Amino acid sequence: ASSCCVDLPPGSFIKIIYDAYQRMKETGAFLWGLSTSQNPRFLVLDDVSSRNGLVNGYLHGFICRPDAAHDLLRRLPDSVEDAEFSVRHFAKDKVVLRYRMYAGVTSPYTNSGGLQSKFHAGTGSIRKSEEWCGAQQLHELFPTLIAAPSDSQTCRQYATEVRFISQTGLGIKASAVR
């Protein structure tokens, strides 16, 4: 944890899981996750967001619905899998829950294998190209929820290609995990 963040005390993670399950039942959500940023400036202590947005694949929870598989099953390139999973859930349920007061400590782009195997000599050109195409496909499938990807080379080097269009969910405030 950074100097501004602290690790969860022992036994706290299971409380988050139970809290998320209860909130999903209350709101009609079927997907929850953590903040997408590890930067303490972007963590919000009293907010469980229900808006359209990214739920990271490294840690999330969902209620399985075999009857909804057709609407939720991923079909696009691996480079946009988390974004596709998130937007498909929001499109179906009009809500995904993101615990903006919690973040995972991760090291993206530094591990070998998986999507990282698409990086060559640190340029990432193959992955970024696949991500741009996937972002375009997401925009075509969900034009009111995903913006068209940027044509700017600067944007394509330094940011994700998928840009969520903010759609208000339920506006949940959470003073504490229950």
PDB file of C-alpha atoms in Angstrom, residues 108-178:
ATOM      1  CA  PRO A 108      -0.141  -4.073 -15.344  1.00  0.00           C
ATOM      2  CA  TYR A 109       2.076  -4.558 -18.379  1.00  0.00           C
ATOM      3  CA  THR A 110       4.912  -6.080 -16.326  1.00  0.00           C
ATOM      4  CA  ASN A 111       3.976  -9.770 -16.152  1.00  0.00           C
ATOM      5  CA  SER A 112       4.694 -12.222 -18.935  1.00  0.00           C
ATOM      6  CA  GLY A 113       2.117 -14.261 -20.835  1.00  0.00           C
ATOM      7  CA  GLY A 114      -1.513 -13.515 -21.613  1.00  0.00           C
ATOM      8  CA  LEU A 115      -2.116 -10.085 -23.135  1.00  0.00           C
ATOM      9  CA  GLN A 116       1.469  -9.120 -22.287  1.00  0.00           C
ATOM     10  CA  SER A 117       2.684 -11.517 -24.973  1.00  0.00           C
ATOM     11  CA  LYS A 118       1.288  -9.052 -27.541  1.00  0.00           C
ATOM     12  CA  PHE A 119       3.829  -6.420 -26.509  1.00  0.00           C
ATOM     13  CA  HIS A 120       7.008  -6.363 -28.611  1.00  0.00           C
ATOM     14  CA  ALA A 121      10.105  -4.438 -27.546  1.00  0.00           C
ATOM     15  CA  GLY A 122       7.964  -2.330 -25.228  1.00  0.00           C
ATOM     16  CA  THR A 123       5.946  -0.707 -28.018  1.00  0.00           C
ATOM     17  CA  GLY A 124       2.725  -2.597 -27.527  1.00  0.00           C
ATOM     18  CA  SER A 125       1.767  -1.859 -31.129  1.00  0.00           C
ATOM     19  CA  ILE A 126       0.036  -5.193 -31.693  1.00  0.00           C
ATOM     20  CA  ARG A 127      -1.982  -4.951 -28.506  1.00  0.00           C
ATOM     21  CA  LYS A 128      -2.837  -1.265 -29.041  1.00  0.00           C
ATOM     22  CA  SER A 129      -4.006  -2.005 -32.574  1.00  0.00           C
ATOM     23  CA  GLU A 130      -6.159  -4.878 -31.310  1.00  0.00           C
ATOM     24  CA  GLU A 131      -7.459  -2.672 -28.509  1.00  0.00           C
ATOM     25  CA  TRP A 132      -8.386   0.125 -30.950  1.00  0.00           C
ATOM     26  CA  CYS A 133     -10.285  -2.339 -33.157  1.00  0.00           C
ATOM     27  CA  GLY A 134     -12.019  -3.823 -30.113  1.00  0.00           C
ATOM     28  CA  ALA A 135     -12.962  -0.340 -28.869  1.00  0.00           C
ATOM     29  CA  GLN A 136     -14.441   0.443 -32.270  1.00  0.00           C
ATOM     30  CA  GLN A 137     -16.450  -2.793 -32.197  1.00  0.00           C
ATOM     31  CA  LEU A 138     -17.695  -1.995 -28.664  1.00  0.00           C
ATOM     32  CA  HIS A 139     -18.732   1.473 -29.851  1.00  0.00           C
ATOM     33  CA  GLU A 140     -20.654  -0.053 -32.764  1.00  0.00           C
ATOM     34  CA  LEU A 141     -22.404  -2.550 -30.460  1.00  0.00           C
ATOM     35  CA  PHE A 142     -23.102  -0.044 -27.647  1.00  0.00           C
ATOM     36  CA  PRO A 143     -23.035   3.468 -29.208  1.00  0.00           C
ATOM     37  CA  THR A 144     -24.781   5.115 -26.244  1.00  0.00           C
ATOM     38  CA  LEU A 145     -22.461   3.480 -23.692  1.00  0.00           C
ATOM     39  CA  ILE A 146     -19.033   3.441 -25.411  1.00  0.00           C
ATOM     40  CA  ALA A 147     -17.539   6.408 -27.309  1.00  0.00           C
ATOM     41  CA  ALA A 148     -15.666   5.964 -30.575  1.00  0.00           C
ATOM     42  CA  PRO A 149     -11.941   5.435 -30.012  1.00  0.00           C
ATOM     43  CA  SER A 150      -9.602   8.356 -30.626  1.00  0.00           C
ATOM     44  CA  ASP A 151      -7.562   8.624 -33.810  1.00  0.00           C
ATOM     45  CA  SER A 152      -4.873  10.563 -31.924  1.00  0.00           C
ATOM     46  CA  GLN A 153      -1.568   8.690 -31.824  1.00  0.00           C
ATOM     47  CA  THR A 154      -0.763  10.307 -28.450  1.00  0.00           C
ATOM     48  CA  CYS A 155      -3.969   8.935 -26.945  1.00  0.00           C
ATOM     49  CA  ARG A 156      -3.313   5.551 -28.514  1.00  0.00           C
ATOM     50  CA  GLN A 157       0.130   5.359 -26.878  1.00  0.00           C
ATOM     51  CA  TYR A 158      -0.736   6.354 -23.338  1.00  0.00           C
ATOM     52  CA  ALA A 159      -4.365   5.535 -22.584  1.00  0.00           C
ATOM     53  CA  THR A 160      -6.865   2.798 -23.007  1.00  0.00           C
ATOM     54  CA  GLU A 161      -8.804   2.963 -26.230  1.00  0.00           C
ATOM     55  CA  VAL A 162     -12.177   2.169 -24.635  1.00  0.00           C
ATOM     56  CA  ARG A 163     -13.984   5.266 -23.352  1.00  0.00           C
ATOM     57  CA  PHE A 164     -17.156   4.707 -21.368  1.00  0.00           C
ATOM     58  CA  ILE A 165     -19.964   7.221 -21.755  1.00  0.00           C
ATOM     59  CA  SER A 166     -21.192   8.131 -18.304  1.00  0.00           C
ATOM     60  CA  GLN A 167     -24.682   6.825 -17.707  1.00  0.00           C
ATOM     61  CA  THR A 168     -26.184   7.387 -14.289  1.00  0.00           C
ATOM     62  CA  GLY A 169     -26.936   4.257 -12.381  1.00  0.00           C
ATOM     63  CA  LEU A 170     -28.563   4.436  -8.978  1.00  0.00           C
ATOM     64  CA  GLY A 171     -26.321   6.933  -7.132  1.00  0.00           C
ATOM     65  CA  ILE A 172     -25.482   4.772  -4.124  1.00  0.00           C
ATOM     66  CA  LYS A 173     -23.682   6.366  -1.178  1.00  0.00           C
ATOM     67  CA  ALA A 174     -21.886   4.084   1.237  1.00  0.00           C
ATOM     68  CA  SER A 175     -20.564   5.487   4.494  1.00  0.00           C
ATOM     69  CA  ALA A 176     -19.182   2.073   5.372  1.00  0.00           C
ATOM     70  CA  VAL A 177     -19.266  -1.493   4.253  1.00  0.00           C
ATOM     71  CA  ARG A 178     -22.038  -3.147   6.192  1.00  0.00           C
TER      72      ARG A 178
END
